[in-house]
XYZ file of C-alpha atoms in Angstrom:
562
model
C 0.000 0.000 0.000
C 1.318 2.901 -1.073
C 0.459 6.465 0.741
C 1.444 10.316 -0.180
C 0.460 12.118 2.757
C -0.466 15.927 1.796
C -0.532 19.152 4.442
C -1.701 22.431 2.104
C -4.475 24.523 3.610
C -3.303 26.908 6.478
C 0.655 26.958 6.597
C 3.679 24.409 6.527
C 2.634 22.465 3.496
C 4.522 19.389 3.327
C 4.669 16.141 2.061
C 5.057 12.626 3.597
C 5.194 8.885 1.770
C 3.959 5.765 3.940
C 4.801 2.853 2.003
C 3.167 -0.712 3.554
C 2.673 0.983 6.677
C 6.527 2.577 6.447
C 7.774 5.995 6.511
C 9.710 6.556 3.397
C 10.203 10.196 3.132
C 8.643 13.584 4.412
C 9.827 17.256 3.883
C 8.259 20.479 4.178
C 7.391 22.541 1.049
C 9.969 24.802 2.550
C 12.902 23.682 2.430
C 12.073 23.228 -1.896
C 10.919 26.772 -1.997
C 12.935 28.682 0.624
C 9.968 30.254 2.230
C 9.601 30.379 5.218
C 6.841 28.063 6.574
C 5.811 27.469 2.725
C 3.206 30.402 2.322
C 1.332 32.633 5.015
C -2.052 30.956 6.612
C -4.120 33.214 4.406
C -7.450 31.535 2.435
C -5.838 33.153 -0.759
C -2.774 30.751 -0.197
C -4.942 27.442 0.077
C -5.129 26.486 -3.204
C -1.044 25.985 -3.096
C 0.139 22.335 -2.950
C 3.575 21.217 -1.709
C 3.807 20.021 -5.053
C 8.150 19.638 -5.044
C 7.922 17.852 -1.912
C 5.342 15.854 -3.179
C 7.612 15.099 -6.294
C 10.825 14.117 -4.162
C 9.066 11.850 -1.631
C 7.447 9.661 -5.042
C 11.078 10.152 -6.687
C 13.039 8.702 -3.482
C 10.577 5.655 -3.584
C 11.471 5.315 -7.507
C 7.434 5.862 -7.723
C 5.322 7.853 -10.401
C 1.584 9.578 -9.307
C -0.237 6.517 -11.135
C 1.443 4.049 -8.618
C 0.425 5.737 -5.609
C -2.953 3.617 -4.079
C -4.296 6.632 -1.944
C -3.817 10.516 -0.498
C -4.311 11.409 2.259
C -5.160 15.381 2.716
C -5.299 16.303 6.118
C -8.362 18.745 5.998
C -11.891 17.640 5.806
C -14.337 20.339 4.273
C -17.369 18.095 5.415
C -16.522 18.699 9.295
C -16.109 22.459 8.588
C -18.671 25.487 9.203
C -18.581 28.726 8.054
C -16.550 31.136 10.118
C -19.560 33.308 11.447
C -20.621 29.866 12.726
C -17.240 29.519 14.650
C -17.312 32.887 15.809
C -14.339 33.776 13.649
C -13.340 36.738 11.983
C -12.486 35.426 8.763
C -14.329 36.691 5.886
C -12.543 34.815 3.452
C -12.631 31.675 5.366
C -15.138 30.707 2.231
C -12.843 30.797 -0.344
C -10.178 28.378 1.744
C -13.196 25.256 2.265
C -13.939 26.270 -1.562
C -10.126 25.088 -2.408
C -10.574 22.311 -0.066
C -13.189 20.542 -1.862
C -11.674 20.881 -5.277
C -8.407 19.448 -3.566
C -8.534 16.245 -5.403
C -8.457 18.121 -8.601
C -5.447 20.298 -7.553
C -3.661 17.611 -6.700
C -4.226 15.595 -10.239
C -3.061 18.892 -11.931
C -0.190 18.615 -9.806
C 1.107 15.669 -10.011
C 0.145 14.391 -13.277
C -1.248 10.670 -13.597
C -2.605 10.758 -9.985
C -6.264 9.538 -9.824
C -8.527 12.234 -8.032
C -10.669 9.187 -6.761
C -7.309 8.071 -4.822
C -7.885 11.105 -2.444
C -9.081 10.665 0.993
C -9.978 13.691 2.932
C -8.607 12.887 6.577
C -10.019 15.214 9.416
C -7.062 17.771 10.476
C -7.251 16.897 14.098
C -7.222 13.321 13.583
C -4.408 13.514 11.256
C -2.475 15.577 14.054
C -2.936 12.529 15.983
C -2.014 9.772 14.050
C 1.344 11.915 13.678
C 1.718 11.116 17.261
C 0.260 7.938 18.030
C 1.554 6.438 15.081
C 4.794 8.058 15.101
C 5.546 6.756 18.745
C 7.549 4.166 19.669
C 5.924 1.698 22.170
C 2.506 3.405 21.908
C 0.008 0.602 20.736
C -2.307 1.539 23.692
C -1.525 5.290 24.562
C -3.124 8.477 24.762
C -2.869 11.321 22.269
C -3.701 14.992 22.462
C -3.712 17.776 19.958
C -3.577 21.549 20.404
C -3.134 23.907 17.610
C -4.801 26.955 16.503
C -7.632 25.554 14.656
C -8.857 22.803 12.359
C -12.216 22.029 10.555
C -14.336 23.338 13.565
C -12.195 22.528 16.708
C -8.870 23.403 17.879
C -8.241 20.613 20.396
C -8.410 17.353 20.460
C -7.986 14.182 22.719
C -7.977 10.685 21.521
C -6.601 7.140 22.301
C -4.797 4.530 20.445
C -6.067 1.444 20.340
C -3.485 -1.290 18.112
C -4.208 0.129 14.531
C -7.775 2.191 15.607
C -7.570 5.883 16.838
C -10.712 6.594 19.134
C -11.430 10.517 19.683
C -12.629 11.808 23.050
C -12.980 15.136 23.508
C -12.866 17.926 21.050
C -12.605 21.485 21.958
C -14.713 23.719 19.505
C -14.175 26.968 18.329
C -14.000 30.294 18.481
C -11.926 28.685 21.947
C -8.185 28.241 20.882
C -5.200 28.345 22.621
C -3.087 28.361 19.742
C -5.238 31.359 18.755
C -4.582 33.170 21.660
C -1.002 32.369 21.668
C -0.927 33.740 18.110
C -2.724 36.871 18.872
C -0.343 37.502 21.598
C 2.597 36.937 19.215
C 1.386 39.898 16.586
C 0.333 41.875 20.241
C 4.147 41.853 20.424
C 5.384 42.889 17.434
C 6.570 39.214 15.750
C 4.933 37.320 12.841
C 1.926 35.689 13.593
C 1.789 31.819 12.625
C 5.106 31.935 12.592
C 7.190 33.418 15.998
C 5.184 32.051 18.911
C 8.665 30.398 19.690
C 9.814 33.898 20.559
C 6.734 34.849 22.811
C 7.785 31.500 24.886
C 11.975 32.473 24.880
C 10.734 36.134 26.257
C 8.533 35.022 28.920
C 11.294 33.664 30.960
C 12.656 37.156 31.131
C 9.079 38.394 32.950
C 6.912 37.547 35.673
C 3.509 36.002 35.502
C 1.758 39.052 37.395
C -0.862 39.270 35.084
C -2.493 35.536 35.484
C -5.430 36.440 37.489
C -6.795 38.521 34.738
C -5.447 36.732 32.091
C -7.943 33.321 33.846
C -11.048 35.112 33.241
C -10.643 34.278 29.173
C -8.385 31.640 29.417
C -8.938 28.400 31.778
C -10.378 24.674 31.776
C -13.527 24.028 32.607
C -13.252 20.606 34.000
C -14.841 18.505 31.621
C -11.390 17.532 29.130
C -12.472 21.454 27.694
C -11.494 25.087 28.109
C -12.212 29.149 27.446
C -9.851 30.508 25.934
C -11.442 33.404 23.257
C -11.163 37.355 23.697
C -8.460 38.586 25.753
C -7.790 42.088 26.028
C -4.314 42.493 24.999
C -4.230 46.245 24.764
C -5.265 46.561 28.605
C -2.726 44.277 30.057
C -0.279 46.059 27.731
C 0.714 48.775 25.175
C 1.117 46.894 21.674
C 5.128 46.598 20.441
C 5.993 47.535 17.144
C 8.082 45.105 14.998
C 11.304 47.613 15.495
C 10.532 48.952 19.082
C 12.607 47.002 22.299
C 10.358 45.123 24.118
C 9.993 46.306 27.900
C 9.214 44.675 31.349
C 5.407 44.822 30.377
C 5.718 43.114 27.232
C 7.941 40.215 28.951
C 5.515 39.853 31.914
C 2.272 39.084 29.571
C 4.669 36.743 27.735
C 4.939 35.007 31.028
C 1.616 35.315 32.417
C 0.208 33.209 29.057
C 2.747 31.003 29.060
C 1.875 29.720 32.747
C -1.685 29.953 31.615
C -1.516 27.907 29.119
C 0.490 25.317 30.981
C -2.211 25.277 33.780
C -4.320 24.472 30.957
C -2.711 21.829 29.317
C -2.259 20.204 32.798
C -5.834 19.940 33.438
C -6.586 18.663 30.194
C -3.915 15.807 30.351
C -4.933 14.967 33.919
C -8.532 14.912 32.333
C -7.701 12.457 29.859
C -5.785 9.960 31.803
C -8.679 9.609 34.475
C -10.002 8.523 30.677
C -7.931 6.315 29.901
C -5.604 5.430 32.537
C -2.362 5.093 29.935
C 0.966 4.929 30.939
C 1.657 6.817 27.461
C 0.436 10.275 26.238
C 1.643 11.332 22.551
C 1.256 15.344 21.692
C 0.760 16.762 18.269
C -0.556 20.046 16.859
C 1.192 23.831 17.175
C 0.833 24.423 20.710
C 3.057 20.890 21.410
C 6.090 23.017 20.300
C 6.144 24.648 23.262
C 8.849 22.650 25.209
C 8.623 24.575 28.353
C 4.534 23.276 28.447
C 5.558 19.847 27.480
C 8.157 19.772 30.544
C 5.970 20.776 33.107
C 3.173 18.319 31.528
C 6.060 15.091 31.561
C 7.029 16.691 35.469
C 3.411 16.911 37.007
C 1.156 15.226 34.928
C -0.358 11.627 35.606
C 1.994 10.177 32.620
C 4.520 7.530 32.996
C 5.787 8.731 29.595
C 5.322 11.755 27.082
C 6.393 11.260 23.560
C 6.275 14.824 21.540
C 5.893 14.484 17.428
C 9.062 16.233 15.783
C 7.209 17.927 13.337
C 4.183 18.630 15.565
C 2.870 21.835 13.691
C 0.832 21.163 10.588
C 3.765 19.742 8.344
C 3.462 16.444 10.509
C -0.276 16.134 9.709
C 1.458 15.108 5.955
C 2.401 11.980 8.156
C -0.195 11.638 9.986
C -2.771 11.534 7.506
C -0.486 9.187 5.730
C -0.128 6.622 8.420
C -3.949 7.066 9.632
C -5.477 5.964 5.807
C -2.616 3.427 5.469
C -4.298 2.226 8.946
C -7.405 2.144 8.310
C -7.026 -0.024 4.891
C -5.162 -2.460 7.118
C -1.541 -2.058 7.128
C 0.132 -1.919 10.620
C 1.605 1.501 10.931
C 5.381 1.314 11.529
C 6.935 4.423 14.219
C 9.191 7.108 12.441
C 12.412 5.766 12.083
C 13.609 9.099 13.421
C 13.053 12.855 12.136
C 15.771 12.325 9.175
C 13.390 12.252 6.526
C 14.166 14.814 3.958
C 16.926 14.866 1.413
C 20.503 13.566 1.228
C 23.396 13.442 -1.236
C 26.433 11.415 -1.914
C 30.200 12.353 -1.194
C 30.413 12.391 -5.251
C 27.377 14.444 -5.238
C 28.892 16.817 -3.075
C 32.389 16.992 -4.335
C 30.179 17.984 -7.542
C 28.478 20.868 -5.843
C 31.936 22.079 -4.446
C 33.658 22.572 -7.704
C 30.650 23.821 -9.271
C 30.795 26.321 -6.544
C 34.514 26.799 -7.582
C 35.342 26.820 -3.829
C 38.542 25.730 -2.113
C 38.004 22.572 -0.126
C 39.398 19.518 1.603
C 38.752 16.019 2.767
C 40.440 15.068 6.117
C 40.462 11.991 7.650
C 37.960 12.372 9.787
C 35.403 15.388 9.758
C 34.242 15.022 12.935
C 37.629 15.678 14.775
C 38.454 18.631 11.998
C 34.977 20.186 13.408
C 35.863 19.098 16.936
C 39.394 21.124 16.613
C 37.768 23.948 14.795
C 34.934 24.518 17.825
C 37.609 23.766 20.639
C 39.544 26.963 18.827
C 36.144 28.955 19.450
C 34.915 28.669 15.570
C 31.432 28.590 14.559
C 30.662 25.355 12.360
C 28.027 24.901 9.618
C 26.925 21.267 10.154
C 25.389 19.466 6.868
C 25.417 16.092 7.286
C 23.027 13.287 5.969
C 18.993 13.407 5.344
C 18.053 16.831 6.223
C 15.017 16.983 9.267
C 11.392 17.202 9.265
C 10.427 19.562 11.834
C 11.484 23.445 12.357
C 14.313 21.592 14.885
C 17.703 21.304 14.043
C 19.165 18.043 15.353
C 22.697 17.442 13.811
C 21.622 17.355 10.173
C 21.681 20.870 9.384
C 23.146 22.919 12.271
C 25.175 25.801 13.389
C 27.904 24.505 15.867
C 29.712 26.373 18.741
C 31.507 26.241 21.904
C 29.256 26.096 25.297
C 31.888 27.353 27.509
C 32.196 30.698 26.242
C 28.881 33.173 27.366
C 29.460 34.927 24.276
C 28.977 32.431 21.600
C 24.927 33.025 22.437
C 25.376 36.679 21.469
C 27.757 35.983 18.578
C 25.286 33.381 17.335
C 22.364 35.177 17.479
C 24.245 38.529 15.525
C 24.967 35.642 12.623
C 21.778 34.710 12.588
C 19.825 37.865 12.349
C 18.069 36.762 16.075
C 16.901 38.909 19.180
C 19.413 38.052 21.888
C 16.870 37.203 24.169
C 16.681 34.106 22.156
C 18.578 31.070 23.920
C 20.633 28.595 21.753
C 20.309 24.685 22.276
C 22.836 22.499 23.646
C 23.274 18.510 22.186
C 24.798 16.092 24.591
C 25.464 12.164 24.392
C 22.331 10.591 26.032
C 24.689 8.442 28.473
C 25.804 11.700 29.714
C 22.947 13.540 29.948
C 21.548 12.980 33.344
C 24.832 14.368 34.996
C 24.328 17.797 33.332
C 20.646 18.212 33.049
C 17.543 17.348 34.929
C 14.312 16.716 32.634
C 12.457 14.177 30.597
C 15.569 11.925 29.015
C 16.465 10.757 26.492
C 15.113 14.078 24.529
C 16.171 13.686 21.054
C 14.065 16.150 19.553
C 14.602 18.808 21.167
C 10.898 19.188 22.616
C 11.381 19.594 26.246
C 13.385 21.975 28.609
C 15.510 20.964 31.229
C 17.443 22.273 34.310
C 20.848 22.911 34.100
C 23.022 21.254 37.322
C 24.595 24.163 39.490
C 27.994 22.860 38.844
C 27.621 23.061 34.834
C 25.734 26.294 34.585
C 29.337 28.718 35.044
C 31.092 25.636 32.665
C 28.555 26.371 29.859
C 27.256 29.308 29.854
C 26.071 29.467 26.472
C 23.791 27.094 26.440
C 22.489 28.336 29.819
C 19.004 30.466 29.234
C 18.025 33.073 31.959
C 16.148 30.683 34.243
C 18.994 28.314 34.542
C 17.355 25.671 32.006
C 18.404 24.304 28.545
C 16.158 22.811 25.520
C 18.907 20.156 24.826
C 19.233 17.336 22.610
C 20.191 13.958 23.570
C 22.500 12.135 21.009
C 22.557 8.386 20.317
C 25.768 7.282 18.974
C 24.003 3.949 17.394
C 21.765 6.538 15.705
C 24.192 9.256 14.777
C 27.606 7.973 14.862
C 29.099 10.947 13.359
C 27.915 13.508 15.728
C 28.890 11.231 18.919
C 32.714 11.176 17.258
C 32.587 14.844 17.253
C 30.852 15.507 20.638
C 33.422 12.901 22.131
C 36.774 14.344 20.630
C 35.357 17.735 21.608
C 35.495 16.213 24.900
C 38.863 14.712 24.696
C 40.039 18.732 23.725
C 37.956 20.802 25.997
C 36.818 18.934 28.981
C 33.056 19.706 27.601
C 30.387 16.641 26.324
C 28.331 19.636 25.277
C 28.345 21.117 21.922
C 26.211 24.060 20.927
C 23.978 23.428 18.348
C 21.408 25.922 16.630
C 19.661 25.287 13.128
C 22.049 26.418 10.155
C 19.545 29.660 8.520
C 19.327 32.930 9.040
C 16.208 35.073 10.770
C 13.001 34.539 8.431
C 14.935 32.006 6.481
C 14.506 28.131 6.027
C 16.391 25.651 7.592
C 19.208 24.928 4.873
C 18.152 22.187 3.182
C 20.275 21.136 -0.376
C 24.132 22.039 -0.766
C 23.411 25.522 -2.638
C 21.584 26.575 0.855
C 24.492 25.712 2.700
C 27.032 27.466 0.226
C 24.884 30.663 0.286
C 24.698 30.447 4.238
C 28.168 29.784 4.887
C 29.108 33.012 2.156
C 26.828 35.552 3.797
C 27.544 35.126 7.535
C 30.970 34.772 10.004
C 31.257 31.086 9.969
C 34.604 29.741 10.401
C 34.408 26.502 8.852
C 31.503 24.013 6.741
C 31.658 20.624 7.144
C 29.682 19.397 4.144
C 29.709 15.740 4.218
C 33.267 14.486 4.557
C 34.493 17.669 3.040
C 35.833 21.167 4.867
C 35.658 24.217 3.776
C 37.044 26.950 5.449
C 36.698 30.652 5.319
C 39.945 30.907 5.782
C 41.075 29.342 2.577
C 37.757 31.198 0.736
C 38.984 34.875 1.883
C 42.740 34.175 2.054
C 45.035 36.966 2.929
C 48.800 38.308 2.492
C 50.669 35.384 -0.193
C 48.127 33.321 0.051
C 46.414 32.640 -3.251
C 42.583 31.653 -3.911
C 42.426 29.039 -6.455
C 39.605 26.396 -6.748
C 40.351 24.907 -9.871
C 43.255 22.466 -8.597
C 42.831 19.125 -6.923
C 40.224 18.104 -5.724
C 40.190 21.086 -2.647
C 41.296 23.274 -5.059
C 44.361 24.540 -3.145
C 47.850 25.031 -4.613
């Protein structure tokens, strides 16, 4: 049985192939394009299809449109209602479930051959939480809950797995969204709507939640697996930031005060579905599950023996999840991920290729990881592009910026590279077996989805890595399932003293994740970074921009030095 899984309507379009049950290939639409997110959430953006991503996930199977046996698009126009129904203000909304429903037709346009009969419209929500339950290890019989800013007519859902069956619960209908009011709060403060709620939840560890009380009368559960949470008064808890005004005390303390709202929230409705279920395992999915500092305090004080986060939990993963819910339901037993390195990979010849195309000077030493190793233990900032690039907006030693922990600077040097606020923290990746002597949270955390306190000892050792309120998002490494990256972390050990290694995703602000070898040329040319390890292959800045005698010259040899 062969799947293409399909995310278009509202933002992240992506594309995923299940193949008997088997996760082949997913990327977002971004990483193709090199927009950022794919398109803005607008209804006059629905009609686009992630139609390259679509195209690489049937070329990496060696498949053409006719072969494919079903699509799965993860939007169902039947469960919708019109947005005065909701209690929206979207006057458009009409025109996005008109693209819906001629989806099927899109799509044959698209991807010439395909069948329109072969599409399956899959219910947003549900395909949210197939992308968890199904992506899961261990989660036959778990729970699942979703929270994003809206679907069809909800914006919340919770569901349990049972074997190959997904069995909703609860749904939370709308105009009530706490993705919604997370977003509004994002454009209150001056960043991008559908797009930097990351940022409201990095500032809000710089306030004080003094503004809860008020901020409960719109926003709380109401007991019953449901919440309010429609038609806060931004403007009177405080003054609206422009885009290129500094943000102030005020704007920090209603960062906070939502952010510990909406984890009281969450915690209610996760104790609510366990005394449902009574699962040992809850899987999260939808927007809102990118919020690590949530998901921490849900795996700390919630009823869960174990919380499993979906990688790419915004709408990209419901290309997945719709994927692996139809394959499901037409009887094939849904596989887990094999991990979030899905996307797209070349050879060594391939990107030897690219290099002298590029007509840049490079190398191949014996053993990358210890040249990058050497590199950050002399305080350089590495570009990291190594194997199948990730699905997700989290970089996790694929495509990532490199640095050293144990200097406090490196967070301020980073973030100048990268176009970033510096209130913005940068991540730290650390062998799992020597995790749990450095940080204090839900291990192993190899995606990145969870926060976690920083021992008292370590915090003045790596600074960098260390965010205002003494915590870290960090990413556990296993060196069965990335070799290369444990060789570097442990001969950066052997150098420094330090099993940490900065890591932040290789782009620039507003930019995609580098994806293809072009991305990572153009990255590495426009910004301070010391050396890109590309593969086996080095190239340094150094030898790009030499100085004095030294000659450029990429024509000789194969690193086209003299």
């Amino acid at each position: 049985m062969r799947v293409l899984g399909v995310n278009a309507l509202f933002h992240d379009p992506a594309a995923a192939l299940v193949v008997d049950g088997i996760t082949v290939a997913a990327a977002e639409e971004e990483r193709f394009s090199r927009r950022k997110h794919g398109k803005r959430p607008v209804p006059f953006s629905a009609w686009e299809l992630p139609e390259q991503s679509a195209r690489w996930c049937l070329d990496v199977a060696g498949l053409r449109p006719a072969d494919l046996d079903l699509v799965a698009y993860s939007y169902d126009p039947e469960l919708a209602r019109t947005a005065e129904e909701l209690g929206l203000d979207d006057p458009w909304d009409s025109l996005r479930q008109a693209y819906a429903r001629c989806a099927p037709g899109f799509l044959s346009t698209a991807l010439p051959g395909l069948d329109p009969a072969s599409v399956r419209f899959v219910g947003h929500h549900m395909a949210h939480a197939a992308s968890g339950a199904f992506g899961a290890e261990a989660a036959e019989n778990s729970s699942v809950l979703v929270l994003d800013g809206r679907g069809e007519s909800a914006s919340h859902l919770a569901a349990r797995r049972l074997g190959n069956r997904l069995e909703p619960l609860r749904a939370q209908g709308l105009p009530h969204s706490l993705g919604l009011v997370y977003e509004e709060l994002t454009e209150h403060l001056g960043f991008l709507r559908s797009s930097d709620e990351f940022k409201v939840m990095a500032l809000a560890s710089h306030g004080t939640p003094r503004m809860l009380g008020e901020l409960r009368r719109y926003v709380r559960p109401t007991g019953d697996g449901g919440f309010l949470a429609h038609g806060v008064p931004w403007a009177e808890l405080c003054p609206p930031r422009a885009a290129d005004e500094p943000w102030t005390q005020a704007h920090a303390d209603v960062a906070a005060s939502t952010q510990a709202v909406l984890e009281e929230t969450l915690l209610d409705l996760v104790r609510w579905l366990h005394g449902r279920t009574h699962d040992s395992v809850l899987t999260l999915a939808g927007g809102v599950a990118l919020n690590c500092v949530a998901n921490s305090r849900i795996a700390r004080e919630g009823p869960f023996s174990r919380v499993w986060v979906q990688p790419a939990a915004g709408d990209a993963g419901t290309a997945l999840g719709g994927a692996l819910l139809v394959s499901a339901e037409a009887g094939e037993d849904p596989a887990p991920m094999p991990g979030a390195a899905l996307g797209r990979e070349w050879s060594d010849a391939e990107l030897a290729g690219r290099l002298k195309t590029a007509a840049v000077p490079f190398e191949r030493p014996p053993d990358i990881a210890a040249t990058v190793a050497e590199a950050l233990a002399a305080n350089g900032v590495v570009a990291w592009f190594q194997g199948r690039s990730e699905y997700g907006p989290r970089a996790l030693g694929h495509r990532s910026l490199l640095a050293h922990p144990g200097h406090a600077g490196n967070l301020e040097r980073l973030n100048d590279i990268k176009g970033r606020e510096q209130f913005r923290p940068v991540a730290p990746m650390v062998l799992t077996e020597r995790s749990a002597e450095i940080f204090d949270g839900p291990l192993p955390s190899p995606y990145m989805l969870f926060v976690h306190d920083v021992a008292a000892d370590w915090r003045e050792r790596i600074p960098a890595v260390v965010h205002v309120d003494g915590t870290a998002r960090i990413q556990t490494v296993d060196r069965v399932q990335e070799p290369l990256v444990a060789r570097m972390l442990e001969e950066f050990e052997r150098l420094t003293g330090l099993p940490v290694v900065v890591n932040t995703s290789l782009n620039t602000a507003g930019r995609p994740m580098v994806d293809d070898p072009r991305d990572a040329l153009e990255c590495f040319g426009s910004t301070p970074v010391d050396l890109l390890a590309i593969g086996p292959f080095a190239v340094r800045r150094a030898d790009m921009f030499p100085t004095g005698s030294q000659s450029w010259n990429a024509g000789t040899g194969e690193g086209g030095a003299r």
